[in-house]
Amino acid sequence: AQKVTQAQTEISVVEKEDVTLDCVYETRDTTYYLFWYKQPPSGELVFLIRRNSFDEQNEISGRYSWNFQKSTSSFNFTITASQVVDSAVYFCALSGRSYKYIFGTGTRLKVLA
Amino acid sequence: NAGVTQTPKFQVLKTGQSMTLQCAQDMNHEYMSWYRQDPGMGLRLIHYSVGAGITDQGEVPNGYNVSRSTTEDFPLRLLSAAPSQTSVYFCASSSQGWQPQHFGDGTRLSIL
């Protein structure tokens, strides 16, 4: 069975602080894909990044960075110098051999001015 | 450039009524899926399809039916609505099951 755990239900930070959102996954598949999505207060779901199980390189995109570690089954997301516009719910997701997308329960990030 | 279109955006039903949530995409995507989003539960997969004529169950399929007669459309049917089905429903599509998904704007469904 596949599972995605986002243990942090809600995080509050002050603007310009760095923040890391944790994601731990479980799967028996050797080939799988991990994703992060953002859901701002307006409600739409926005894709941020995808990683496949064979690519453990860390990714940086502007203030966003992702750390994928197969050894700990984690795919964590860090926002550097957070801004109020980063306030949203962030979801981690997993797609394995069956292509059943499994989402975590999400982490609500509040960035205070 | 419509992307994924869901209709209606809001709906109120009475227990026992039936209805169909519509989902259409214009990107020629093979993979389509339905999710429900409830507070504290994240998005849970209801049904998905890897191509026309092929559907499969997700995590929470009970009480819902789907069909995929064309590549573009993937309707979700509630045969006999129950208050437990009050939720926000999202439809999504992607070129393949391992690709990022494009989401519709959601349908907020209340069942009294």
PDB file of C-alpha atoms in Angstrom:
ATOM      1  CA  ALA A   1       0.000   0.000   0.000  1.00  0.00           C
ATOM      2  CA  GLN A   2       1.098   3.535  -0.644  1.00  0.00           C
ATOM      3  CA  LYS A   3       1.029   6.259   1.937  1.00  0.00           C
ATOM      4  CA  VAL A   4       2.096   9.884   2.238  1.00  0.00           C
ATOM      5  CA  THR A   5       2.497  11.493   5.636  1.00  0.00           C
ATOM      6  CA  GLN A   6       2.691  15.207   6.258  1.00  0.00           C
ATOM      7  CA  ALA A   7       2.961  15.355  10.009  1.00  0.00           C
ATOM      8  CA  GLN A   8       2.924  19.144  10.222  1.00  0.00           C
ATOM      9  CA  THR A   9      -0.687  20.229  10.144  1.00  0.00           C
ATOM     10  CA  GLU A  10      -0.008  23.946  10.404  1.00  0.00           C
ATOM     11  CA  ILE A  11       3.117  26.080  10.542  1.00  0.00           C
ATOM     12  CA  SER A  12       3.335  29.793  11.277  1.00  0.00           C
ATOM     13  CA  VAL A  13       6.438  31.811  10.506  1.00  0.00           C
ATOM     14  CA  VAL A  14       7.316  35.467  10.332  1.00  0.00           C
ATOM     15  CA  GLU A  15       8.126  36.899   6.930  1.00  0.00           C
ATOM     16  CA  LYS A  16      11.727  36.327   5.798  1.00  0.00           C
ATOM     17  CA  GLU A  17      12.120  33.234   7.938  1.00  0.00           C
ATOM     18  CA  ASP A  18      13.066  29.953   6.279  1.00  0.00           C
ATOM     19  CA  VAL A  19      10.612  27.085   6.644  1.00  0.00           C
ATOM     20  CA  THR A  20      10.752  23.383   5.798  1.00  0.00           C
ATOM     21  CA  LEU A  21       7.687  21.287   5.072  1.00  0.00           C
ATOM     22  CA  ASP A  22       8.152  17.587   5.701  1.00  0.00           C
ATOM     23  CA  CYS A  23       6.891  14.729   3.568  1.00  0.00           C
ATOM     24  CA  VAL A  24       7.448  11.046   4.287  1.00  0.00           C
ATOM     25  CA  TYR A  25       6.197   8.383   1.920  1.00  0.00           C
ATOM     26  CA  GLU A  26       5.738   4.626   1.794  1.00  0.00           C
ATOM     27  CA  THR A  27       5.645   2.490  -1.323  1.00  0.00           C
ATOM     28  CA  ARG A  28       6.791  -0.943  -2.435  1.00  0.00           C
ATOM     29  CA  ASP A  29       7.225   0.185  -6.027  1.00  0.00           C
ATOM     30  CA  THR A  30      10.755   0.672  -7.296  1.00  0.00           C
ATOM     31  CA  THR A  31       9.601   3.265  -9.805  1.00  0.00           C
ATOM     32  CA  TYR A  32       7.481   6.059  -8.423  1.00  0.00           C
ATOM     33  CA  TYR A  33       6.981   9.778  -8.669  1.00  0.00           C
ATOM     34  CA  LEU A  34       6.733  12.398  -5.969  1.00  0.00           C
ATOM     35  CA  PHE A  35       5.033  15.767  -6.300  1.00  0.00           C
ATOM     36  CA  TRP A  36       4.386  18.963  -4.407  1.00  0.00           C
ATOM     37  CA  TYR A  37       1.296  21.063  -5.013  1.00  0.00           C
ATOM     38  CA  LYS A  38       0.256  24.419  -3.587  1.00  0.00           C
ATOM     39  CA  GLN A  39      -3.296  25.440  -2.741  1.00  0.00           C
ATOM     40  CA  PRO A  40      -3.529  29.181  -2.021  1.00  0.00           C
ATOM     41  CA  PRO A  41      -6.518  30.671  -0.206  1.00  0.00           C
ATOM     42  CA  SER A  42      -8.279  31.098  -3.547  1.00  0.00           C
ATOM     43  CA  GLY A  43      -8.586  27.312  -3.701  1.00  0.00           C
ATOM     44  CA  GLU A  44      -6.935  26.261  -6.941  1.00  0.00           C
ATOM     45  CA  LEU A  45      -4.280  23.550  -6.954  1.00  0.00           C
ATOM     46  CA  VAL A  46      -0.954  24.469  -8.485  1.00  0.00           C
ATOM     47  CA  PHE A  47       1.799  22.022  -9.396  1.00  0.00           C
ATOM     48  CA  LEU A  48       5.241  22.903  -8.016  1.00  0.00           C
ATOM     49  CA  ILE A  49       7.620  20.011  -8.697  1.00  0.00           C
ATOM     50  CA  ARG A  50       7.910  16.347  -9.680  1.00  0.00           C
ATOM     51  CA  ARG A  51      10.704  13.918  -8.839  1.00  0.00           C
ATOM     52  CA  ASN A  52      11.094  10.327  -9.999  1.00  0.00           C
ATOM     53  CA  SER A  53      12.540   7.610  -7.788  1.00  0.00           C
ATOM     54  CA  PHE A  54      15.780   7.441  -9.743  1.00  0.00           C
ATOM     55  CA  ASP A  55      16.625  11.104  -9.431  1.00  0.00           C
ATOM     56  CA  GLU A  56      17.836  12.075  -5.970  1.00  0.00           C
ATOM     57  CA  GLN A  57      19.329  15.362  -7.017  1.00  0.00           C
ATOM     58  CA  ASN A  58      18.124  18.243  -4.960  1.00  0.00           C
ATOM     59  CA  GLU A  59      16.269  20.937  -6.835  1.00  0.00           C
ATOM     60  CA  ILE A  60      16.315  24.673  -6.338  1.00  0.00           C
ATOM     61  CA  SER A  61      13.938  27.097  -7.987  1.00  0.00           C
ATOM     62  CA  GLY A  62      14.267  30.625  -6.735  1.00  0.00           C
ATOM     63  CA  ARG A  63      13.341  30.633  -3.053  1.00  0.00           C
ATOM     64  CA  TYR A  64      12.065  27.042  -3.243  1.00  0.00           C
ATOM     65  CA  SER A  65      14.203  23.953  -2.793  1.00  0.00           C
ATOM     66  CA  TRP A  66      13.444  20.278  -2.462  1.00  0.00           C
ATOM     67  CA  ASN A  67      15.422  17.547  -0.743  1.00  0.00           C
ATOM     68  CA  PHE A  68      14.679  13.986  -1.850  1.00  0.00           C
ATOM     69  CA  GLN A  69      16.229  11.195   0.223  1.00  0.00           C
ATOM     70  CA  LYS A  70      15.331   7.612  -0.625  1.00  0.00           C
ATOM     71  CA  SER A  71      17.184   6.341   2.444  1.00  0.00           C
ATOM     72  CA  THR A  72      14.683   8.054   4.719  1.00  0.00           C
ATOM     73  CA  SER A  73      11.735   8.007   2.262  1.00  0.00           C
ATOM     74  CA  SER A  74      11.435  11.736   2.516  1.00  0.00           C
ATOM     75  CA  PHE A  75      10.809  14.544   0.051  1.00  0.00           C
ATOM     76  CA  ASN A  76      11.020  17.779   2.000  1.00  0.00           C
ATOM     77  CA  PHE A  77      10.283  21.267   0.737  1.00  0.00           C
ATOM     78  CA  THR A  78      12.064  24.382   1.956  1.00  0.00           C
ATOM     79  CA  ILE A  79      11.037  27.969   1.372  1.00  0.00           C
ATOM     80  CA  THR A  80      13.830  30.449   1.937  1.00  0.00           C
ATOM     81  CA  ALA A  81      13.017  33.989   3.049  1.00  0.00           C
ATOM     82  CA  SER A  82       9.305  33.300   3.194  1.00  0.00           C
ATOM     83  CA  GLN A  83       6.812  35.883   1.990  1.00  0.00           C
ATOM     84  CA  VAL A  84       3.165  36.506   2.805  1.00  0.00           C
ATOM     85  CA  VAL A  85       2.262  35.258  -0.694  1.00  0.00           C
ATOM     86  CA  ASP A  86       3.644  31.851   0.298  1.00  0.00           C
ATOM     87  CA  SER A  87       0.724  31.402   2.688  1.00  0.00           C
ATOM     88  CA  ALA A  88      -1.132  28.358   1.412  1.00  0.00           C
ATOM     89  CA  VAL A  89      -1.765  24.693   1.991  1.00  0.00           C
ATOM     90  CA  TYR A  90       0.985  22.535   0.539  1.00  0.00           C
ATOM     91  CA  PHE A  91       0.392  18.949  -0.485  1.00  0.00           C
ATOM     92  CA  CYS A  92       2.899  16.206  -1.120  1.00  0.00           C
ATOM     93  CA  ALA A  93       1.749  13.379  -3.416  1.00  0.00           C
ATOM     94  CA  LEU A  94       2.960  10.005  -4.657  1.00  0.00           C
ATOM     95  CA  SER A  95       2.195   8.114  -7.865  1.00  0.00           C
ATOM     96  CA  GLY A  96       3.457   4.565  -8.219  1.00  0.00           C
ATOM     97  CA  ARG A  97       3.167   1.718 -10.681  1.00  0.00           C
ATOM     98  CA  SER A  98      -0.642   1.716 -10.618  1.00  0.00           C
ATOM     99  CA  TYR A  99      -0.754   5.508 -11.188  1.00  0.00           C
ATOM    100  CA  LYS A 100      -3.031   5.946  -8.197  1.00  0.00           C
ATOM    101  CA  TYR A 101      -2.202   9.381  -6.914  1.00  0.00           C
ATOM    102  CA  ILE A 102      -1.996   9.456  -3.128  1.00  0.00           C
ATOM    103  CA  PHE A 103      -1.923  12.839  -1.448  1.00  0.00           C
ATOM    104  CA  GLY A 104      -0.826  13.705   2.044  1.00  0.00           C
ATOM    105  CA  THR A 105      -3.189  15.571   4.325  1.00  0.00           C
ATOM    106  CA  GLY A 106      -1.401  18.843   3.631  1.00  0.00           C
ATOM    107  CA  THR A 107       0.475  21.449   5.656  1.00  0.00           C
ATOM    108  CA  ARG A 108      -1.077  24.866   6.107  1.00  0.00           C
ATOM    109  CA  LEU A 109       1.647  27.520   6.038  1.00  0.00           C
ATOM    110  CA  LYS A 110       0.903  30.933   7.462  1.00  0.00           C
ATOM    111  CA  VAL A 111       3.469  33.635   6.817  1.00  0.00           C
ATOM    112  CA  LEU A 112       2.946  36.637   9.036  1.00  0.00           C
ATOM    113  CA  ALA A 113       4.005  40.131   8.008  1.00  0.00           C
TER     114      ALA A 113
ATOM    115  CA  ASN B   1      -7.178  27.796 -23.302  1.00  0.00           C
ATOM    116  CA  ALA B   2      -9.788  26.200 -21.023  1.00  0.00           C
ATOM    117  CA  GLY B   3      -7.744  23.359 -19.440  1.00  0.00           C
ATOM    118  CA  VAL B   4      -9.946  21.344 -17.068  1.00  0.00           C
ATOM    119  CA  THR B   5     -13.526  22.543 -16.764  1.00  0.00           C
ATOM    120  CA  GLN B   6     -15.808  21.403 -13.958  1.00  0.00           C
ATOM    121  CA  THR B   7     -19.522  22.075 -13.743  1.00  0.00           C
ATOM    122  CA  PRO B   8     -21.358  23.035 -11.669  1.00  0.00           C
ATOM    123  CA  LYS B   9     -19.252  25.120  -9.279  1.00  0.00           C
ATOM    124  CA  PHE B  10     -21.793  24.828  -6.466  1.00  0.00           C
ATOM    125  CA  GLN B  11     -24.632  22.419  -5.819  1.00  0.00           C
ATOM    126  CA  VAL B  12     -26.995  21.651  -2.982  1.00  0.00           C
ATOM    127  CA  LEU B  13     -28.753  18.306  -2.957  1.00  0.00           C
ATOM    128  CA  LYS B  14     -31.156  16.521  -0.702  1.00  0.00           C
ATOM    129  CA  THR B  15     -30.307  13.113   0.687  1.00  0.00           C
ATOM    130  CA  GLY B  16     -31.188  10.414  -1.801  1.00  0.00           C
ATOM    131  CA  GLN B  17     -31.023  12.599  -4.894  1.00  0.00           C
ATOM    132  CA  SER B  18     -28.726  11.724  -7.748  1.00  0.00           C
ATOM    133  CA  MET B  19     -26.555  13.979  -9.815  1.00  0.00           C
ATOM    134  CA  THR B  20     -23.596  14.053 -12.153  1.00  0.00           C
ATOM    135  CA  LEU B  21     -20.557  16.259 -11.760  1.00  0.00           C
ATOM    136  CA  GLN B  22     -19.140  17.088 -15.148  1.00  0.00           C
ATOM    137  CA  CYS B  23     -15.454  17.256 -16.024  1.00  0.00           C
ATOM    138  CA  ALA B  24     -14.006  18.059 -19.426  1.00  0.00           C
ATOM    139  CA  GLN B  25     -10.455  18.713 -20.582  1.00  0.00           C
ATOM    140  CA  ASP B  26      -9.223  20.045 -23.901  1.00  0.00           C
ATOM    141  CA  MET B  27      -5.569  18.999 -23.635  1.00  0.00           C
ATOM    142  CA  ASN B  28      -5.986  15.498 -25.085  1.00  0.00           C
ATOM    143  CA  HIS B  29      -4.844  14.017 -21.779  1.00  0.00           C
ATOM    144  CA  GLU B  30      -5.104  10.281 -21.288  1.00  0.00           C
ATOM    145  CA  TYR B  31      -5.185  10.311 -17.480  1.00  0.00           C
ATOM    146  CA  MET B  32      -8.122  11.793 -15.598  1.00  0.00           C
ATOM    147  CA  SER B  33      -9.104  11.554 -11.970  1.00  0.00           C
ATOM    148  CA  TRP B  34     -11.598  12.659  -9.346  1.00  0.00           C
ATOM    149  CA  TYR B  35     -10.775  13.688  -5.798  1.00  0.00           C
ATOM    150  CA  ARG B  36     -12.703  14.859  -2.816  1.00  0.00           C
ATOM    151  CA  GLN B  37     -11.230  17.331  -0.369  1.00  0.00           C
ATOM    152  CA  ASP B  38     -12.420  17.379   3.215  1.00  0.00           C
ATOM    153  CA  PRO B  39     -10.977  19.393   6.125  1.00  0.00           C
ATOM    154  CA  GLY B  40      -7.940  17.665   7.599  1.00  0.00           C
ATOM    155  CA  MET B  41      -8.125  14.813   5.083  1.00  0.00           C
ATOM    156  CA  GLY B  42      -6.230  16.230   2.127  1.00  0.00           C
ATOM    157  CA  LEU B  43      -7.282  15.079  -1.315  1.00  0.00           C
ATOM    158  CA  ARG B  44      -8.554  11.544  -1.584  1.00  0.00           C
ATOM    159  CA  LEU B  45      -8.743   9.750  -4.903  1.00  0.00           C
ATOM    160  CA  ILE B  46     -12.243   8.547  -5.795  1.00  0.00           C
ATOM    161  CA  HIS B  47     -11.820   7.089  -9.292  1.00  0.00           C
ATOM    162  CA  TYR B  48      -9.324   7.460 -12.076  1.00  0.00           C
ATOM    163  CA  SER B  49      -8.933   6.617 -15.739  1.00  0.00           C
ATOM    164  CA  VAL B  50      -5.803   5.956 -17.776  1.00  0.00           C
ATOM    165  CA  GLY B  51      -7.639   6.294 -21.079  1.00  0.00           C
ATOM    166  CA  ALA B  52     -11.018   6.149 -22.813  1.00  0.00           C
ATOM    167  CA  GLY B  53     -12.918   3.044 -21.804  1.00  0.00           C
ATOM    168  CA  ILE B  54     -10.694   2.328 -18.788  1.00  0.00           C
ATOM    169  CA  THR B  55     -11.553   3.276 -15.221  1.00  0.00           C
ATOM    170  CA  ASP B  56     -10.405   2.086 -11.830  1.00  0.00           C
ATOM    171  CA  GLN B  57     -11.185   2.707  -8.187  1.00  0.00           C
ATOM    172  CA  GLY B  58      -9.220   4.979  -5.923  1.00  0.00           C
ATOM    173  CA  GLU B  59      -9.174   5.210  -2.132  1.00  0.00           C
ATOM    174  CA  VAL B  60     -12.808   6.163  -1.571  1.00  0.00           C
ATOM    175  CA  PRO B  61     -14.949   4.856  -4.480  1.00  0.00           C
ATOM    176  CA  ASN B  62     -18.081   3.822  -2.588  1.00  0.00           C
ATOM    177  CA  GLY B  63     -21.179   5.781  -3.566  1.00  0.00           C
ATOM    178  CA  TYR B  64     -19.658   7.069  -6.798  1.00  0.00           C
ATOM    179  CA  ASN B  65     -19.674   5.844 -10.394  1.00  0.00           C
ATOM    180  CA  VAL B  66     -17.628   6.989 -13.357  1.00  0.00           C
ATOM    181  CA  SER B  67     -17.345   6.277 -17.056  1.00  0.00           C
ATOM    182  CA  ARG B  68     -14.910   7.390 -19.728  1.00  0.00           C
ATOM    183  CA  SER B  69     -16.507   7.134 -23.146  1.00  0.00           C
ATOM    184  CA  THR B  70     -14.325   9.860 -24.667  1.00  0.00           C
ATOM    185  CA  THR B  71     -10.838  11.187 -23.977  1.00  0.00           C
ATOM    186  CA  GLU B  72     -12.233  14.606 -23.117  1.00  0.00           C
ATOM    187  CA  ASP B  73     -14.953  13.800 -20.570  1.00  0.00           C
ATOM    188  CA  PHE B  74     -14.934  12.051 -17.208  1.00  0.00           C
ATOM    189  CA  PRO B  75     -18.252  12.521 -15.358  1.00  0.00           C
ATOM    190  CA  LEU B  76     -18.701  11.539 -11.731  1.00  0.00           C
ATOM    191  CA  ARG B  77     -22.120  10.220 -10.697  1.00  0.00           C
ATOM    192  CA  LEU B  78     -23.637  10.175  -7.245  1.00  0.00           C
ATOM    193  CA  LEU B  79     -26.450   7.648  -7.426  1.00  0.00           C
ATOM    194  CA  SER B  80     -28.040   8.347  -4.028  1.00  0.00           C
ATOM    195  CA  ALA B  81     -26.482  11.308  -2.267  1.00  0.00           C
ATOM    196  CA  ALA B  82     -25.657  11.066   1.431  1.00  0.00           C
ATOM    197  CA  PRO B  83     -24.619  13.837   3.848  1.00  0.00           C
ATOM    198  CA  SER B  84     -21.193  12.160   4.147  1.00  0.00           C
ATOM    199  CA  GLN B  85     -20.606  13.104   0.512  1.00  0.00           C
ATOM    200  CA  THR B  86     -20.660  16.798   1.322  1.00  0.00           C
ATOM    201  CA  SER B  87     -17.257  17.934   0.107  1.00  0.00           C
ATOM    202  CA  VAL B  88     -15.293  19.847  -2.478  1.00  0.00           C
ATOM    203  CA  TYR B  89     -14.697  17.745  -5.562  1.00  0.00           C
ATOM    204  CA  PHE B  90     -11.763  18.250  -7.889  1.00  0.00           C
ATOM    205  CA  CYS B  91     -11.255  16.779 -11.312  1.00  0.00           C
ATOM    206  CA  ALA B  92      -7.737  16.563 -12.729  1.00  0.00           C
ATOM    207  CA  SER B  93      -5.989  15.433 -15.874  1.00  0.00           C
ATOM    208  CA  SER B  94      -2.473  14.727 -17.069  1.00  0.00           C
ATOM    209  CA  SER B  95      -0.899  13.366 -20.211  1.00  0.00           C
ATOM    210  CA  GLN B  96       0.090  10.204 -18.315  1.00  0.00           C
ATOM    211  CA  GLY B  97      -0.318   8.951 -14.764  1.00  0.00           C
ATOM    212  CA  TRP B  98       3.190   9.939 -13.779  1.00  0.00           C
ATOM    213  CA  GLN B  99       2.926  13.484 -15.054  1.00  0.00           C
ATOM    214  CA  PRO B 100       1.847  16.540 -13.045  1.00  0.00           C
ATOM    215  CA  GLN B 101      -1.894  16.944 -12.906  1.00  0.00           C
ATOM    216  CA  HIS B 102      -3.918  19.920 -14.059  1.00  0.00           C
ATOM    217  CA  PHE B 103      -6.833  20.585 -11.746  1.00  0.00           C
ATOM    218  CA  GLY B 104     -10.235  22.068 -12.346  1.00  0.00           C
ATOM    219  CA  ASP B 105     -11.553  24.819 -10.094  1.00  0.00           C
ATOM    220  CA  GLY B 106     -13.593  22.405  -8.001  1.00  0.00           C
ATOM    221  CA  THR B 107     -17.258  21.770  -7.258  1.00  0.00           C
ATOM    222  CA  ARG B 108     -18.558  22.552  -3.778  1.00  0.00           C
ATOM    223  CA  LEU B 109     -21.298  20.033  -3.036  1.00  0.00           C
ATOM    224  CA  SER B 110     -23.594  20.171  -0.009  1.00  0.00           C
ATOM    225  CA  ILE B 111     -26.004  17.388   0.786  1.00  0.00           C
ATOM    226  CA  LEU B 112     -28.750  18.107   3.277  1.00  0.00           C
TER     227      LEU B 112
END
